[in-house]
mmCIF file of C-alpha atoms in Angstrom:
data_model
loop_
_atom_site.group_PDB
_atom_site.id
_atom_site.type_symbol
_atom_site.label_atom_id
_atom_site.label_comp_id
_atom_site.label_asym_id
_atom_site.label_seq_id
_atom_site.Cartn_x
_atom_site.Cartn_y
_atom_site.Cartn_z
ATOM 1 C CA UNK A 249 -10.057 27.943 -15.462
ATOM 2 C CA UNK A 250 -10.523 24.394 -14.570
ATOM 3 C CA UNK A 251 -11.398 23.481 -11.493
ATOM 4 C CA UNK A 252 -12.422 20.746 -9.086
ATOM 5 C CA UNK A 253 -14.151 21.184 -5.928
ATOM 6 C CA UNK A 254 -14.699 18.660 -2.807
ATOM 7 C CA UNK A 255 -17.267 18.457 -0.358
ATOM 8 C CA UNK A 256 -18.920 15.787 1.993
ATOM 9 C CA UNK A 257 -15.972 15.358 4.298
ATOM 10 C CA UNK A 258 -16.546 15.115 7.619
ATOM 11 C CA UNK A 259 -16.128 12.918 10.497
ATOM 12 C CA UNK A 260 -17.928 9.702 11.163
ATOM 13 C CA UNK A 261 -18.328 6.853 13.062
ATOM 14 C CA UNK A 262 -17.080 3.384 11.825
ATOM 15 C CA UNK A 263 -20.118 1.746 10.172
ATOM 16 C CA UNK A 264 -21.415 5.031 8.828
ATOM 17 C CA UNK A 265 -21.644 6.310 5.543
ATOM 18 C CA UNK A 266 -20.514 9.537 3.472
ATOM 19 C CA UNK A 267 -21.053 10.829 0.435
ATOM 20 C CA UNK A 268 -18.361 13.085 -1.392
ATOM 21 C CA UNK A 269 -19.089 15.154 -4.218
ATOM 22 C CA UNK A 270 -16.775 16.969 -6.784
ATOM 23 C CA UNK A 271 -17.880 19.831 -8.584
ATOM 24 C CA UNK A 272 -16.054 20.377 -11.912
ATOM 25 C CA UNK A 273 -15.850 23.758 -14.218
ATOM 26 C CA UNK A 274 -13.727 24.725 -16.909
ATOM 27 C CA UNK A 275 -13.600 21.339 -18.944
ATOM 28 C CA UNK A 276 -15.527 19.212 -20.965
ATOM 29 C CA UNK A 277 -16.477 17.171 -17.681
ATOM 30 C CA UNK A 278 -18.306 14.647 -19.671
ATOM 31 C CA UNK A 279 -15.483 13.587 -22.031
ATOM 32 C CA UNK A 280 -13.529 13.393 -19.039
ATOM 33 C CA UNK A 281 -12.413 9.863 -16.934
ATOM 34 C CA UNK A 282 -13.001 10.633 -13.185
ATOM 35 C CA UNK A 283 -11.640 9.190 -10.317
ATOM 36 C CA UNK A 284 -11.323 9.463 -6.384
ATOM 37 C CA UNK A 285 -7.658 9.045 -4.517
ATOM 38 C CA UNK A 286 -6.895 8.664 -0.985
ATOM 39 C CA UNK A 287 -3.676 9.880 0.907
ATOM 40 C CA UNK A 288 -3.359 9.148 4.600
ATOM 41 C CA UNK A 289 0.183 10.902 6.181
ATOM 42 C CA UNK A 290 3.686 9.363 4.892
ATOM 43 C CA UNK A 291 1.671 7.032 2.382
ATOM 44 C CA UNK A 292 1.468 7.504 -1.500
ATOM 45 C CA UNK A 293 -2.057 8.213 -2.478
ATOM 46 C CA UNK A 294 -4.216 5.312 -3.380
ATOM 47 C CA UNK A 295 -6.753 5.017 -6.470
ATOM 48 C CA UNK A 296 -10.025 4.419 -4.764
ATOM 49 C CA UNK A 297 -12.435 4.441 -7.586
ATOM 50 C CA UNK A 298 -12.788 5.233 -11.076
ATOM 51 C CA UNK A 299 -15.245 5.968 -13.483
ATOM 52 C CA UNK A 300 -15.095 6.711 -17.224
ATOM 53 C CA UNK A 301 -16.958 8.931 -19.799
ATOM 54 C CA UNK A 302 -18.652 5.792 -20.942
ATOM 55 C CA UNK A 303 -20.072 4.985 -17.033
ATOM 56 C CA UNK A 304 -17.497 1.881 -16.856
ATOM 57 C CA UNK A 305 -16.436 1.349 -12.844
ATOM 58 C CA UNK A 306 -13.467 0.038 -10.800
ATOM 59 C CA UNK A 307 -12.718 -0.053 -7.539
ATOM 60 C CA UNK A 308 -9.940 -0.913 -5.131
ATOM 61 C CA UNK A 309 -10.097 -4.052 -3.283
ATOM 62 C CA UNK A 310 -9.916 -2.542 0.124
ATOM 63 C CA UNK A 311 -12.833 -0.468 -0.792
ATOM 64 C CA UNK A 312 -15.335 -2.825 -3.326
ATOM 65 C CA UNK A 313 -18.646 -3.370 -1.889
ATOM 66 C CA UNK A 314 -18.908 -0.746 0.563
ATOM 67 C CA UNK A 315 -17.775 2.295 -2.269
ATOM 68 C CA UNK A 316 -19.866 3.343 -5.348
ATOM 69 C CA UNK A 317 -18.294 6.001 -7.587
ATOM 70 C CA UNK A 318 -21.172 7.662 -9.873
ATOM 71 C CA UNK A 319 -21.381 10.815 -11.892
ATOM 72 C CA UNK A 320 -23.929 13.725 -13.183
ATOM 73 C CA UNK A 321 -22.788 14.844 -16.651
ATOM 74 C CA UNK A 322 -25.943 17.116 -16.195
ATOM 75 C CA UNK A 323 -24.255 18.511 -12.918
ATOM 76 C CA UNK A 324 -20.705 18.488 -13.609
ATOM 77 C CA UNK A 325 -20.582 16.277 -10.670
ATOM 78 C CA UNK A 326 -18.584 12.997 -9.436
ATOM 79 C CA UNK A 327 -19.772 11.170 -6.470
ATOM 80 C CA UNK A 328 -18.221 8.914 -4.155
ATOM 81 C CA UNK A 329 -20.959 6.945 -1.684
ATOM 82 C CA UNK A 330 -19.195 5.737 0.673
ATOM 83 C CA UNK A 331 -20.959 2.855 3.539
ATOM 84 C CA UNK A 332 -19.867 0.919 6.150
ATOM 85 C CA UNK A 333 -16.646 3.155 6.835
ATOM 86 C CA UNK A 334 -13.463 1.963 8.738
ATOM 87 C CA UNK A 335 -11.130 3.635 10.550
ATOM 88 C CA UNK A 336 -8.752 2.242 8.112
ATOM 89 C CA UNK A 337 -10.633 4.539 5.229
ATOM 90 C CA UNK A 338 -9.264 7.681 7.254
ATOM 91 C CA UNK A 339 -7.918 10.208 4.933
ATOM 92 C CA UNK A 340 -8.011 13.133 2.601
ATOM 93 C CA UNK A 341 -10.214 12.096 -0.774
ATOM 94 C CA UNK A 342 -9.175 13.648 -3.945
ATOM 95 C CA UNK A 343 -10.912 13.949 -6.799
ATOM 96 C CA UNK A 344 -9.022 13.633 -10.463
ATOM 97 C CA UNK A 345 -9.838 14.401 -13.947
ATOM 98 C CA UNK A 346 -8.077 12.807 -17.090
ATOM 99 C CA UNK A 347 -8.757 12.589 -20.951
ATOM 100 C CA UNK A 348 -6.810 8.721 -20.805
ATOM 101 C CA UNK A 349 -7.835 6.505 -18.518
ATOM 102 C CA UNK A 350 -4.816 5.374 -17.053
ATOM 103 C CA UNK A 351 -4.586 5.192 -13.251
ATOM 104 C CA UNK A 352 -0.848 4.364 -12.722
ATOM 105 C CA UNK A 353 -0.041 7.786 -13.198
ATOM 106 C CA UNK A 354 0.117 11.069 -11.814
ATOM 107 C CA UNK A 355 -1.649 13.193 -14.605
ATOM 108 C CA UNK A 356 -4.985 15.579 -14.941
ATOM 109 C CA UNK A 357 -6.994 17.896 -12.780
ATOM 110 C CA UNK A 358 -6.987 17.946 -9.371
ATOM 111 C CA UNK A 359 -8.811 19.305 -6.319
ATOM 112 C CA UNK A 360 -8.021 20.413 -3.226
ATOM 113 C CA UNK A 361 -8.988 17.477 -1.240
ATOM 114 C CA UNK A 362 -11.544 16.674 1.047
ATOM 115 C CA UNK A 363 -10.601 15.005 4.729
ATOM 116 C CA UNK A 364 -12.316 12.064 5.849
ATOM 117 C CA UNK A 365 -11.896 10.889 9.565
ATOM 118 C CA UNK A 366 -13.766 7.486 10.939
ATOM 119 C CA UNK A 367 -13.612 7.092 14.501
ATOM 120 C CA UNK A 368 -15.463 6.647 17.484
#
């Protein structure tokens, strides 16, 4: 069965870091797109971050320079490294898995989430 797994979570003060990882099973994981969401209550999730098969990177505005999305084809594994955190980054990561690299919509694997809280 496929399957996606967060972890890393956790809460931190603003100006920390954190880095989430998503463990993957059940797919080819390096044919795969991967990318992180965000979802804080009431809001639509965000895109955060993506990265495809090929190692090519984006990143929301909110988040570039302070986010680096990265992934282990040997590991089955999709990072997020996440520095100098705001409150504003508050929320429950997700981690997504697609065969077409298009962002806008709501397709592919996901996990179960992983909740991120900055605050002092």
């Amino acid at each position: 069965q496929v399957q996606l797994v967060e972890s890393g979570g956790g809460l931190v003060q603003p100006g920390g870091s954190l880095r989430l990882s998503c463990a993957a099973s059940g797919f080819l994981f390096s044919r795969n797109h991967m990318g992180w969401y965000r979802q804080t209550p009431g809001k639509q999730r965000e895109l955060v971050a993506t990265i495809t098969n090929a190692g090519n990177t984006n990143y929301a505005d909110s988040v570039k320079g302070r986010f680096t999305i990265s992934r282990d084809n040997a590991k089955n594994t999709v990072y997020l490294q996440m520095n100098s955190l705001k409150p504003e980054d508050t929320a429950v990561y997700y981690c997504n898995a697609r065969q077409v690299p298009i962002w806008g919509r709501e397709y592919g694997y996901w996990g179960q989430g992983t909740q991120v809280t900055v605050s002092s």
